Short mmCIF file of C-alpha atoms and ligand atoms in Angstrom, two decimals:
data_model
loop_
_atom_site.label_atom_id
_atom_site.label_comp_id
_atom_site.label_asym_id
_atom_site.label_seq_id
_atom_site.Cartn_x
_atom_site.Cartn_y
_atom_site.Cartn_z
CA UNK A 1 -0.30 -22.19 25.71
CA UNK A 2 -0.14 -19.89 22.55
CA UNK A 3 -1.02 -16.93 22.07
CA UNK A 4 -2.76 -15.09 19.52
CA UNK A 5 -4.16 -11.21 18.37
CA UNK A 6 -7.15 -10.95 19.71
CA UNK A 7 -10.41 -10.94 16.88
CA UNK A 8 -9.54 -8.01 14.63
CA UNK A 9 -6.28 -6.85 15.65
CA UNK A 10 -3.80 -7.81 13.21
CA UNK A 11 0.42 -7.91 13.27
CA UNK A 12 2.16 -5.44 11.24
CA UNK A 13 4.74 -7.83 9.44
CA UNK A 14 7.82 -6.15 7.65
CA UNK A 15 6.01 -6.91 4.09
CA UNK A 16 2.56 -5.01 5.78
CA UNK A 17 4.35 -2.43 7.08
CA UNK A 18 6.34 -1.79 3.71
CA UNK A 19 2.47 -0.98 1.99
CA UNK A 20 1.80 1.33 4.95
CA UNK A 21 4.92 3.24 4.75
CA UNK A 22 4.31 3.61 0.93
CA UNK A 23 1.28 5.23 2.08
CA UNK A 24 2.61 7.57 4.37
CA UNK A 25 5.59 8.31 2.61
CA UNK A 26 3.00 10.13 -0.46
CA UNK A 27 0.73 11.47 2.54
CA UNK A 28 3.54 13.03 4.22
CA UNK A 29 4.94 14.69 1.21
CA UNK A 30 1.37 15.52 -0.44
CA UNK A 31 0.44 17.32 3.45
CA UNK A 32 3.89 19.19 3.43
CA UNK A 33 2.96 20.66 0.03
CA UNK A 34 -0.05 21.91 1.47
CA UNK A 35 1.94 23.32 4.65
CA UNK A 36 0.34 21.08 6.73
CA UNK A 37 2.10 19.84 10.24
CA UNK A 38 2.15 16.68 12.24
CA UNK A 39 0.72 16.56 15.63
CA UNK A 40 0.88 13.62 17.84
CA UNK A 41 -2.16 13.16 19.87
CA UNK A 42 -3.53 10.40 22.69
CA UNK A 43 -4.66 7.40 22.16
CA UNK A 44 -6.70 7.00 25.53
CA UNK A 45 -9.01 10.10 26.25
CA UNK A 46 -12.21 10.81 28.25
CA UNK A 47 -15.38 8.96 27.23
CA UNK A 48 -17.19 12.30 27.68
CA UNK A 49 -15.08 13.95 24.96
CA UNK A 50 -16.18 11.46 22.56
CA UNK A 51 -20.03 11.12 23.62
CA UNK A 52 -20.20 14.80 23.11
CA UNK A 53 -18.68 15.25 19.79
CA UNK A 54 -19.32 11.95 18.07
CA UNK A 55 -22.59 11.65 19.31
CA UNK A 56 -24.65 9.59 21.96
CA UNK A 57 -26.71 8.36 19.34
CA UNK A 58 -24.10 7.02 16.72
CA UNK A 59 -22.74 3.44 16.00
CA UNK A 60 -19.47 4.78 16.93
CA UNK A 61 -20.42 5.83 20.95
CA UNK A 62 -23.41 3.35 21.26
CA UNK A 63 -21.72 0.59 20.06
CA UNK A 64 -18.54 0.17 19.28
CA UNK A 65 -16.61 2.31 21.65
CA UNK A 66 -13.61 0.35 23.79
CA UNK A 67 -14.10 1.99 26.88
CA UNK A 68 -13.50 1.16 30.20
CA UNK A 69 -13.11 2.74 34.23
CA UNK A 70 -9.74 2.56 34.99
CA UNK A 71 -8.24 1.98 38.46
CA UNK A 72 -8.44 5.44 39.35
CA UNK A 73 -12.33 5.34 38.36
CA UNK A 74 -11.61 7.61 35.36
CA UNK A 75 -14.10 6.79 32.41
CA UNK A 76 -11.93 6.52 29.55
CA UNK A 77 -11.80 5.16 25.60
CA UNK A 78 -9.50 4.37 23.63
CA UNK A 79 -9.75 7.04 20.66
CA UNK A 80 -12.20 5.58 17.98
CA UNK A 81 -11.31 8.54 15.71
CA UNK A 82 -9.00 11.58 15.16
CA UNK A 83 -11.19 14.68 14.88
CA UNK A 84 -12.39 15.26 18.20
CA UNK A 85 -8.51 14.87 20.16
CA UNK A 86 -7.53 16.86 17.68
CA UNK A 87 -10.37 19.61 18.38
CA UNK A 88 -9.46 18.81 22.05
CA UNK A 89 -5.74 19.53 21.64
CA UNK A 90 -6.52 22.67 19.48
CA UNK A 91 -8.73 23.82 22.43
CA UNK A 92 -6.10 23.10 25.32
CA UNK A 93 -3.38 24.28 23.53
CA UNK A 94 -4.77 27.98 23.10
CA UNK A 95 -4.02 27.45 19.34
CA UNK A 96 -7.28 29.64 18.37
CA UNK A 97 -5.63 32.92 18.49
CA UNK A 98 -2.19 31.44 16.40
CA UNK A 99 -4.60 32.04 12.75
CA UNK A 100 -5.27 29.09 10.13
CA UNK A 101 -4.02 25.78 11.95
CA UNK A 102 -3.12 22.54 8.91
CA UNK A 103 -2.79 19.35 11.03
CA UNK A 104 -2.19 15.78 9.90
CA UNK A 105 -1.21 12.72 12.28
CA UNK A 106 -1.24 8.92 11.88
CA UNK A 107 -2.12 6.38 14.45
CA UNK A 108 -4.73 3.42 15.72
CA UNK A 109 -7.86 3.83 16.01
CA UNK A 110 -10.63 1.27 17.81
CA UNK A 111 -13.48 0.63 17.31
CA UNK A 112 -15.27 -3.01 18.52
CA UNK A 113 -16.85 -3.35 15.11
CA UNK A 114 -17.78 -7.29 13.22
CA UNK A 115 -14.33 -7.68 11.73
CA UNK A 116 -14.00 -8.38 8.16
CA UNK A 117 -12.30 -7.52 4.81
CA UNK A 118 -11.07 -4.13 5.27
CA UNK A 119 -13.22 -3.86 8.95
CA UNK A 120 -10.78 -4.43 12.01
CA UNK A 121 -11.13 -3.61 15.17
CA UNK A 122 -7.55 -2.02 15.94
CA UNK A 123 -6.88 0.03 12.27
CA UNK A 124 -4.46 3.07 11.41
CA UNK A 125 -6.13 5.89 9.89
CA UNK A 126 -4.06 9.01 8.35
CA UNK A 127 -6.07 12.02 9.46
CA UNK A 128 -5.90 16.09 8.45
CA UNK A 129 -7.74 18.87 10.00
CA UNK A 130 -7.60 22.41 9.25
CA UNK A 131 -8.78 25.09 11.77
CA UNK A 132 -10.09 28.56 10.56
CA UNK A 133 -11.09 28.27 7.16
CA UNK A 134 -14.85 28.81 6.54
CA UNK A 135 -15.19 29.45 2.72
CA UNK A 136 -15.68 27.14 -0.11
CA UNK A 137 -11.85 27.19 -1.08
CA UNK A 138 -10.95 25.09 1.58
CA UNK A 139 -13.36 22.83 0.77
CA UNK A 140 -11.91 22.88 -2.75
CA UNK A 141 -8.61 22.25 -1.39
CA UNK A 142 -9.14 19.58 1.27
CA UNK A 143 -11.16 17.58 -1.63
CA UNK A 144 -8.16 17.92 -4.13
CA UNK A 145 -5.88 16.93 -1.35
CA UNK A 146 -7.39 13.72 -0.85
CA UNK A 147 -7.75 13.06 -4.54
CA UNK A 148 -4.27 13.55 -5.35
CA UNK A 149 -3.17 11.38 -2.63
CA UNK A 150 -5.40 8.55 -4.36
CA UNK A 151 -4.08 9.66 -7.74
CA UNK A 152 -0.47 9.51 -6.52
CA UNK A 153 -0.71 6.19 -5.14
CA UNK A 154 -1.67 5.13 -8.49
CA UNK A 155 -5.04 3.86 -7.17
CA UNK A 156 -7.75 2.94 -9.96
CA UNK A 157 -11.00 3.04 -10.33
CA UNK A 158 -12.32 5.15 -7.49
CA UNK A 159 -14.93 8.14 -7.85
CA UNK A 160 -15.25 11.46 -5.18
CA UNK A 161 -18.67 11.43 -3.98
CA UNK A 162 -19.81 14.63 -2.63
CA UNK A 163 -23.14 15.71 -0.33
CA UNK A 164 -24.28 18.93 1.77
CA UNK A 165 -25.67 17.92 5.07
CA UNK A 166 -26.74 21.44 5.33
CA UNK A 167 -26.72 23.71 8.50
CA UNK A 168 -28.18 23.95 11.88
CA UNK A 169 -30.57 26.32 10.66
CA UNK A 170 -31.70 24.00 7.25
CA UNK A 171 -30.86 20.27 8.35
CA UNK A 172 -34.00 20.40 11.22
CA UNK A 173 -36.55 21.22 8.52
CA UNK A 174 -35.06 18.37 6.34
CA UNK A 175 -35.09 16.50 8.97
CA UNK A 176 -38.97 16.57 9.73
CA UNK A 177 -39.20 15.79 5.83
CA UNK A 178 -37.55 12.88 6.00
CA UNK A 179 -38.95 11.50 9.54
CA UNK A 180 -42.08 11.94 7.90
CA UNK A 181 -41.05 9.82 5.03
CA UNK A 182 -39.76 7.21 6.94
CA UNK A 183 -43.16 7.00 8.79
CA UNK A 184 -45.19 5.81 5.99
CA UNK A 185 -42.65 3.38 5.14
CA UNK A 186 -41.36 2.24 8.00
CA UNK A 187 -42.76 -1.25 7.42
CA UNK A 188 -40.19 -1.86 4.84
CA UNK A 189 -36.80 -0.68 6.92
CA UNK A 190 -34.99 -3.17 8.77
CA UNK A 191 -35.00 -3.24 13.10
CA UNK A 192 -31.84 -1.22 13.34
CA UNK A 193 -33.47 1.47 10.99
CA UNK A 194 -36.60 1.68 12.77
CA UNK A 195 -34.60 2.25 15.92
CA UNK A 196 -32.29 4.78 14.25
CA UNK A 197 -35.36 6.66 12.80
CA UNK A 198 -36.05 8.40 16.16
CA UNK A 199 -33.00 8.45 17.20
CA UNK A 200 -30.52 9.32 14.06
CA UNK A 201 -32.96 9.69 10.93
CA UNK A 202 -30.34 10.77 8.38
CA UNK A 203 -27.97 7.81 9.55
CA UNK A 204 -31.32 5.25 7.76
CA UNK A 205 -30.04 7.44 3.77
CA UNK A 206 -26.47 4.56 4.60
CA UNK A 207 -28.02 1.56 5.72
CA UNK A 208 -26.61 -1.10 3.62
CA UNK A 209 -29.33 -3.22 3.86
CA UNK A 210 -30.67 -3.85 0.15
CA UNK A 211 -34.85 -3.98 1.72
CA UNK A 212 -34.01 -0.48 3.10
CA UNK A 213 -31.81 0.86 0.12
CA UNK A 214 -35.11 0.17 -2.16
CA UNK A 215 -37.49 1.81 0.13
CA UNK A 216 -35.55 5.16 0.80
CA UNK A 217 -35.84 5.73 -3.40
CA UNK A 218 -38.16 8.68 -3.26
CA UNK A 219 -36.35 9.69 -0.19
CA UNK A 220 -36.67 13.29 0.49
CA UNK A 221 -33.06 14.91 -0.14
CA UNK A 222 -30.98 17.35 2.18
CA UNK A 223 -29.66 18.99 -1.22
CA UNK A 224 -33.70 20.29 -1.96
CA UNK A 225 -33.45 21.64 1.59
CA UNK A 226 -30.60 23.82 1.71
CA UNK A 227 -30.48 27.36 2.78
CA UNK A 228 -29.14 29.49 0.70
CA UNK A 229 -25.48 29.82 2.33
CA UNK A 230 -25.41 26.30 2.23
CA UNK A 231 -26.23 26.37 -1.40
CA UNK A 232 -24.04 28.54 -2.10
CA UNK A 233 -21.23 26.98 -0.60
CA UNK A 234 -22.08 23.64 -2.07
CA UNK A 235 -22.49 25.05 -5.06
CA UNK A 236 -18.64 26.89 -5.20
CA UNK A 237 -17.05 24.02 -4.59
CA UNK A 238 -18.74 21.90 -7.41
CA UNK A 239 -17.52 24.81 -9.79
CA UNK A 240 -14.45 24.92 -8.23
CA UNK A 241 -13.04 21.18 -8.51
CA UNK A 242 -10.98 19.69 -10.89
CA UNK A 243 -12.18 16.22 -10.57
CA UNK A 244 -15.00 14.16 -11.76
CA UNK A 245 -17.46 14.26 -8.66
CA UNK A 246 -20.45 12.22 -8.00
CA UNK A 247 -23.28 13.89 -5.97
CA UNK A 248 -24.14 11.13 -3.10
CA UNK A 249 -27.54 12.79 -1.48
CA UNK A 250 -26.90 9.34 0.74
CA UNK A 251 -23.49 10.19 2.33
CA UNK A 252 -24.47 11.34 5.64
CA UNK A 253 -21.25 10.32 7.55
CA UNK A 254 -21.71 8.31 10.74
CA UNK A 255 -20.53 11.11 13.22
CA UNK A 256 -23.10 13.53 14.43
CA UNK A 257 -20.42 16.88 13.96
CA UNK A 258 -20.63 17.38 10.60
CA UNK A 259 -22.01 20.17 8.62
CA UNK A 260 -22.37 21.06 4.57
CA UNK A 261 -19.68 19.09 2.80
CA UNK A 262 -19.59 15.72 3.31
CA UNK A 263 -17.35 13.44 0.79
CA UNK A 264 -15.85 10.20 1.17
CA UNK A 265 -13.85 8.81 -1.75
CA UNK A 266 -14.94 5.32 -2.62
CA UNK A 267 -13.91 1.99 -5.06
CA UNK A 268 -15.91 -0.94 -5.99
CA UNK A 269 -12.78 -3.17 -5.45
CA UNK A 270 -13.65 -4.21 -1.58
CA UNK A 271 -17.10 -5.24 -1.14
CA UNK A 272 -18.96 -3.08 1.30
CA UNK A 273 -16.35 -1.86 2.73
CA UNK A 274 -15.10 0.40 -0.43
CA UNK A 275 -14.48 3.77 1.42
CA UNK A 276 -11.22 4.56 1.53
CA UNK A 277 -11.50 8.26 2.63
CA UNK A 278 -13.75 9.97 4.36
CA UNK A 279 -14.38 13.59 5.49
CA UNK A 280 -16.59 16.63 5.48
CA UNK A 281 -16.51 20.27 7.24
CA UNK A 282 -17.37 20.54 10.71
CA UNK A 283 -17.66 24.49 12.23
CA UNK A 284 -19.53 24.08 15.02
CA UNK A 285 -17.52 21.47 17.05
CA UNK A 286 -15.06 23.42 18.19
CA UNK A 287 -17.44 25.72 19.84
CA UNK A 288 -19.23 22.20 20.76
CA UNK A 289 -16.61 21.24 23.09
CA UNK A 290 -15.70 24.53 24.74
CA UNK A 291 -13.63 26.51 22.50
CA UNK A 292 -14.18 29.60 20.23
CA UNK A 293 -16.35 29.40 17.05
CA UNK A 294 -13.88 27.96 14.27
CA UNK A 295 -15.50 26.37 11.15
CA UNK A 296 -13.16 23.56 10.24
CA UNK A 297 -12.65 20.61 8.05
CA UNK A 298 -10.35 17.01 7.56
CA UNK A 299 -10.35 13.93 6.22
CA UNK A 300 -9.33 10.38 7.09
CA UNK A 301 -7.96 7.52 5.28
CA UNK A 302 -7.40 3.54 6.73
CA UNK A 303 -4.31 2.66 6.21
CA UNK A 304 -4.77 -0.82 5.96
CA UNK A 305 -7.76 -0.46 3.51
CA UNK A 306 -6.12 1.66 1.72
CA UNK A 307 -3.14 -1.12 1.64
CA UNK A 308 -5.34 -3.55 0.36
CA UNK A 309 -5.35 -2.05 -2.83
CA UNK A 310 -1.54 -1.42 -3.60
CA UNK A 311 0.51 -3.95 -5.30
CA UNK A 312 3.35 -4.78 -3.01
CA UNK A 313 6.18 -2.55 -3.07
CA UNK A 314 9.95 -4.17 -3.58
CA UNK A 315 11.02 -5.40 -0.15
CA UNK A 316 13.78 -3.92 1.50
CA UNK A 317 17.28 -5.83 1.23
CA UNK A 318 20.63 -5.20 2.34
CA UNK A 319 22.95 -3.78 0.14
CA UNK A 320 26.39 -5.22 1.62
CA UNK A 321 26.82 -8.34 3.84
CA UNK A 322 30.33 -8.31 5.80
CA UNK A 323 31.77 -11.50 6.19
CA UNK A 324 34.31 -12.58 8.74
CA UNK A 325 36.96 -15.51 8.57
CA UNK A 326 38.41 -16.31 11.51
CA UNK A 327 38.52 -14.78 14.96
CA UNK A 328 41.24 -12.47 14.20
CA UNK A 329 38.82 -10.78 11.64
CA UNK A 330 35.72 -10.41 13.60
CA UNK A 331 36.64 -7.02 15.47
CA UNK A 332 38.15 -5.42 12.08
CA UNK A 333 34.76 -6.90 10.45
CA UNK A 334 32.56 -5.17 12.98
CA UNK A 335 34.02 -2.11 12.11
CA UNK A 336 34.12 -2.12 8.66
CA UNK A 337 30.29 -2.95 9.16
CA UNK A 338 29.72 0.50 11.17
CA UNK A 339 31.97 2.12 8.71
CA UNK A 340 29.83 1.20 5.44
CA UNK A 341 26.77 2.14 7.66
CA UNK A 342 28.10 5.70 7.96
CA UNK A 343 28.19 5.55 4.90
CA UNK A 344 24.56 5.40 4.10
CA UNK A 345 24.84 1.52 2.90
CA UNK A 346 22.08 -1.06 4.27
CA UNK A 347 24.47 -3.21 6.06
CA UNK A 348 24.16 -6.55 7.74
CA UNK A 349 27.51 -8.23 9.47
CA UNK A 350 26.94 -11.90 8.64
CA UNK A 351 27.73 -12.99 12.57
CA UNK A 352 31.78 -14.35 11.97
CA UNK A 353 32.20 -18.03 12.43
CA UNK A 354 31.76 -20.55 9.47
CA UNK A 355 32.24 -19.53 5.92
CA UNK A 356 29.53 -21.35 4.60
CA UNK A 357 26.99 -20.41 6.70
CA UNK A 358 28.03 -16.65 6.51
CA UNK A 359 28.13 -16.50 2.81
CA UNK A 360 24.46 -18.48 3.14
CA UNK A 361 23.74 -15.37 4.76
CA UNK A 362 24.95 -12.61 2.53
CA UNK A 363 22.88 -14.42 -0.48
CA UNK A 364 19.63 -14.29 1.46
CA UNK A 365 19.77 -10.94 2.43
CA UNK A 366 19.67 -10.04 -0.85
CA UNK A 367 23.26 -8.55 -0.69
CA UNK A 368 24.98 -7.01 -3.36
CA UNK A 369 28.45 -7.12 -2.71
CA UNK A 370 29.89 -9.08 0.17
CA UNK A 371 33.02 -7.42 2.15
CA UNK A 372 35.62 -10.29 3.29
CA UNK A 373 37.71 -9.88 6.13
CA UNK A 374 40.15 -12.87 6.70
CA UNK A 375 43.53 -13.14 8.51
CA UNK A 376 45.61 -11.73 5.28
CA UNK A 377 42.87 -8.52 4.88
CA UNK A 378 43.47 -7.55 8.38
CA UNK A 379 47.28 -8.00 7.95
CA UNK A 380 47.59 -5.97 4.92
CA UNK A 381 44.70 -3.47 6.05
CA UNK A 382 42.56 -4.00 3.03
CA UNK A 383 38.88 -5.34 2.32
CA UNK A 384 38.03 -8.24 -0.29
CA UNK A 385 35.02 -6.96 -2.09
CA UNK A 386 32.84 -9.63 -3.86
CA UNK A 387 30.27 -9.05 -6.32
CA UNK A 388 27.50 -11.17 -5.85
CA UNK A 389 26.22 -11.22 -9.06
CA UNK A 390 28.81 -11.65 -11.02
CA UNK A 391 31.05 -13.70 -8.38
CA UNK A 392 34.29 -11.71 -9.16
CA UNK A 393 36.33 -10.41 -6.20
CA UNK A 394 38.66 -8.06 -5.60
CA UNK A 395 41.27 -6.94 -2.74
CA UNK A 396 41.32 -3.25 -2.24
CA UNK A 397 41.90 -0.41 0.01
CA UNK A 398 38.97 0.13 2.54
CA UNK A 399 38.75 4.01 1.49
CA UNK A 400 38.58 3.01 -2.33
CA UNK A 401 36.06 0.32 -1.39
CA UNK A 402 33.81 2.83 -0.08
CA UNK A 403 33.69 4.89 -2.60
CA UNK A 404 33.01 2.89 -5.03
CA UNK A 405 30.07 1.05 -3.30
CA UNK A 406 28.56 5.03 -2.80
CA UNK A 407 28.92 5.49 -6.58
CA UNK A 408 26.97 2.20 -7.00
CA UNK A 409 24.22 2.53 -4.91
CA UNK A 410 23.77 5.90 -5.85
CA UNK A 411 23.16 5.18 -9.46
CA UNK A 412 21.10 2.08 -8.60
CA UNK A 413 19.09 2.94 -6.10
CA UNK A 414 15.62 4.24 -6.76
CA UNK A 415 13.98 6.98 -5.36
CA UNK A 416 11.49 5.22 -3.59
CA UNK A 417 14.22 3.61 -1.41
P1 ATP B 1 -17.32 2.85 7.01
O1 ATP B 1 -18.50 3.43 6.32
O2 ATP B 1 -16.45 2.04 6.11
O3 ATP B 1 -17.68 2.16 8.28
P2 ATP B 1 -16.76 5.15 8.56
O4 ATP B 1 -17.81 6.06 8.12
O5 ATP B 1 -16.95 4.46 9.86
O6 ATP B 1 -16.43 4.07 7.42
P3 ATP B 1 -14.74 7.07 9.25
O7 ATP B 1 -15.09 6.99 10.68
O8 ATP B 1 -15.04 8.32 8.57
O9 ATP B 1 -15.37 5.85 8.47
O10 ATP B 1 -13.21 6.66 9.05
C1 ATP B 1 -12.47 7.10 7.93
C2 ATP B 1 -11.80 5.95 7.23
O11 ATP B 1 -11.18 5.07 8.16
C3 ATP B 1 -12.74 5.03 6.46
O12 ATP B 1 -13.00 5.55 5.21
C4 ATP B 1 -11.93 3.76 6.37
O13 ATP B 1 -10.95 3.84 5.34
C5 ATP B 1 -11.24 3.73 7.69
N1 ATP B 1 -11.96 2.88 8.65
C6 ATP B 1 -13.05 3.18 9.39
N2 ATP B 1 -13.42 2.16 10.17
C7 ATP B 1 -12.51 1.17 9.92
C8 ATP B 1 -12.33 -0.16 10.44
N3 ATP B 1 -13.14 -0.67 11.36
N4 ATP B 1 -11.29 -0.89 9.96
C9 ATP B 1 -10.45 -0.39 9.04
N5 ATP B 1 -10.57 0.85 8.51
C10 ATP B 1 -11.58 1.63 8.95
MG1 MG B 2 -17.99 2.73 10.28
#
């Protein structure tokens, strides 16, 4: 029998994992910039916290949600998004009293959606929530955040598109509008939009379906609606950014918790599925699910999407291959391996045994010099150091060795390594 990932669930092969770490690497420095700290959160969690936060009536909880009783007859999920553990774990851990919380983390998601380009069904998203900050300059900075990590991962060709979904006390009074748009055309919206129009109106403004696209053209917009704290909010932060935005009166996010800003920055290089990041302010889920009133917002990215779009970085190689001839060289060889290790120096011990096949070895791994032990090394305590580009060699003193190979590697590496 063989086995194989199940439908949308993919490996994470060294040459994968090198985009993902590339990704990381300028999120993790970009997020410690801003003073922001990693937390490390569940992956399985109550189906309730979900339900109540995300929202009965999304795609997310209706549909896609991979949840299960377990043997204890616990109703769990595994997490199909960051926010609400991370409101969770703000709540539990008493952090409302400890002033302005900056958290990031990185992890799977799941969410049983039709795989495709981009669309899995096990994906890593990069997430970042900040607790306690209710004016427009966190919205300013959250949005810049995001940009810059685009910008610094030398992404192309992407545009910040940026919506209010107003307040509790503005968005029901938009809402009526816009139920009472959809009424007269509701002919022309597709099944899955007539459902959603009693149950989640604003999620018909991001149907993808073309037939529904054209219909929602005179659409009434949540921008005319806004109360004037909401306007002035939005408002701010369009004055306040330093980035080309695009207003999007159709981003409505698919997650009910979300209030004013809503954003997502998007390309045209994947098809549909051409959101990288995604994000928006919500201040009233904390209070939502049990804690005290804290307006918040965050952001996610998908890792692999994301990775679609970067060029592959240079794969990792050893630096130094240590080769043994003949037993009496193999211990000696092992620890000149640790010893270059110590050092710093990507190492690989090429195994002892026959020449050939060791030095086969050294020149795959990409090696750049190859350290020979053989019977007269270990007698006279030195190493033989080859360089593997330009096949000279050289017996020297182990210390002297060392050194040198530090001072190479040094000056060659890049910074990136
Ligand atoms: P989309 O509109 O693409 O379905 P979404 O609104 O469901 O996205 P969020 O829940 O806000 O997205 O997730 C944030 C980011 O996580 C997305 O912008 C995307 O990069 C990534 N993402 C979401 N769902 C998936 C998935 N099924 N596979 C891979 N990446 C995903
Ligand atoms: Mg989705």
């Amino acid at each position: 029998m063989k086995f194989q990932t199940i439908r949308g669930v993919h490996d994470g092969l060294p040459a994968v994992v090198a985009r993902w770490q590339q990704v990381e690497r300028v999120a993790r420095t970009i997020f410690h910039s801003h003073s922001f700290d990693e937390v490390r959160l569940p992956i399985l969690e109550q189906t309730a916290l979900f339900t109540r936060s995300v929202g009965e009536a999304t795609d997310i909880v209706a549909k896609e949600m991979y949840r299960f009783v377990d043997r204890g007859g616990d109703d769990l999920c595994l997490r199909p998004e960051g926010t609400a553990g991370a409101v969770r774990a703000f709540i539990q851990g008493g952090l409302g009293r400890a002033g302005e919380q900056r958290w990031f983390y990185v992890g799977p998601m799941f969410r049983r959606e039709r795989p495709q380009k981009g669309r899995l069904r096990q994906f890593q998203q990069i997430g970042v929530e900040r607790f306690g900050a209710a004016g427009p300059v966190a919205d300013i900075e959250m949005l810049t955040m995001a940009w810059s990590l685009v910008a610094e991962l030398g992404i192309q060709q992407v545009r910040l598109e940026l919506n209010s979904l107003g307040c509790p006390s503005c968005r029901p009074g938009y809402r009526d509008a816009l139920v009472a748009f959809l009424q007269q055309c509701e002919g022309d919206l597709c099944a899955t939009c007539r459902d959603r129009m009693a149950t989640n109106p604003m999620r018909v403004l991001d149907c993808k379906v073309a037939s529904c696209q054209q219909a929602l053209t005179d659409a009434p917009e949540m921008l005319h609606h806004l109360c004037g704290d909401c306007d002035t909010h939005f408002g701010a932060i369009q004055r306040g950014l330093d980035i080309p935005v695009t207003i999007n009166p159709r981003i409505v996010r698919g997650l009910d918790y979300y209030n004013r800003t809503a954003f997502e920055i998007v390309t045209d290089q994947l098809g549909a599925q051409g959101t990288v990041i995604a994000g928006g302010r919500y201040d009233g889920l904390v209070q939502e699910l049990g804690g005290a009133a804290t307006p918040a917002i965050g952001f996610a990215l998908g890792l692999e999407r994301i990775g679609l779009l970067l060029s592959d970085p240079p794969a990792t190689r050893a630096e130094v291959a240590v080769v043994a001839l003949g037993e009496g060289a193999l211990i000696p060889s092992l620890r000149a391996a640790e010893q270059l290790r110590a050092a710093g120096l990507r190492t690989i011990h090429c195994g002892g045994g026959g020449g050939k096949r060791q030095f086969k070895q050294a020149d795959r791994c990409g090696a750049r010099f190859t350290i020979i032990l053989g019977e007269d090394e270990v007698a006279q305590g030195t190493w033989t150091v080859r360089n593997m580009g330009e096949g000279s060699q050289q017996q020297c003193d182990p210390a002297s060795a060392m050194a040198q190979l530090v001072q190479h590697f040094a000056t060659t590496r890049t910074s990136k390594e």
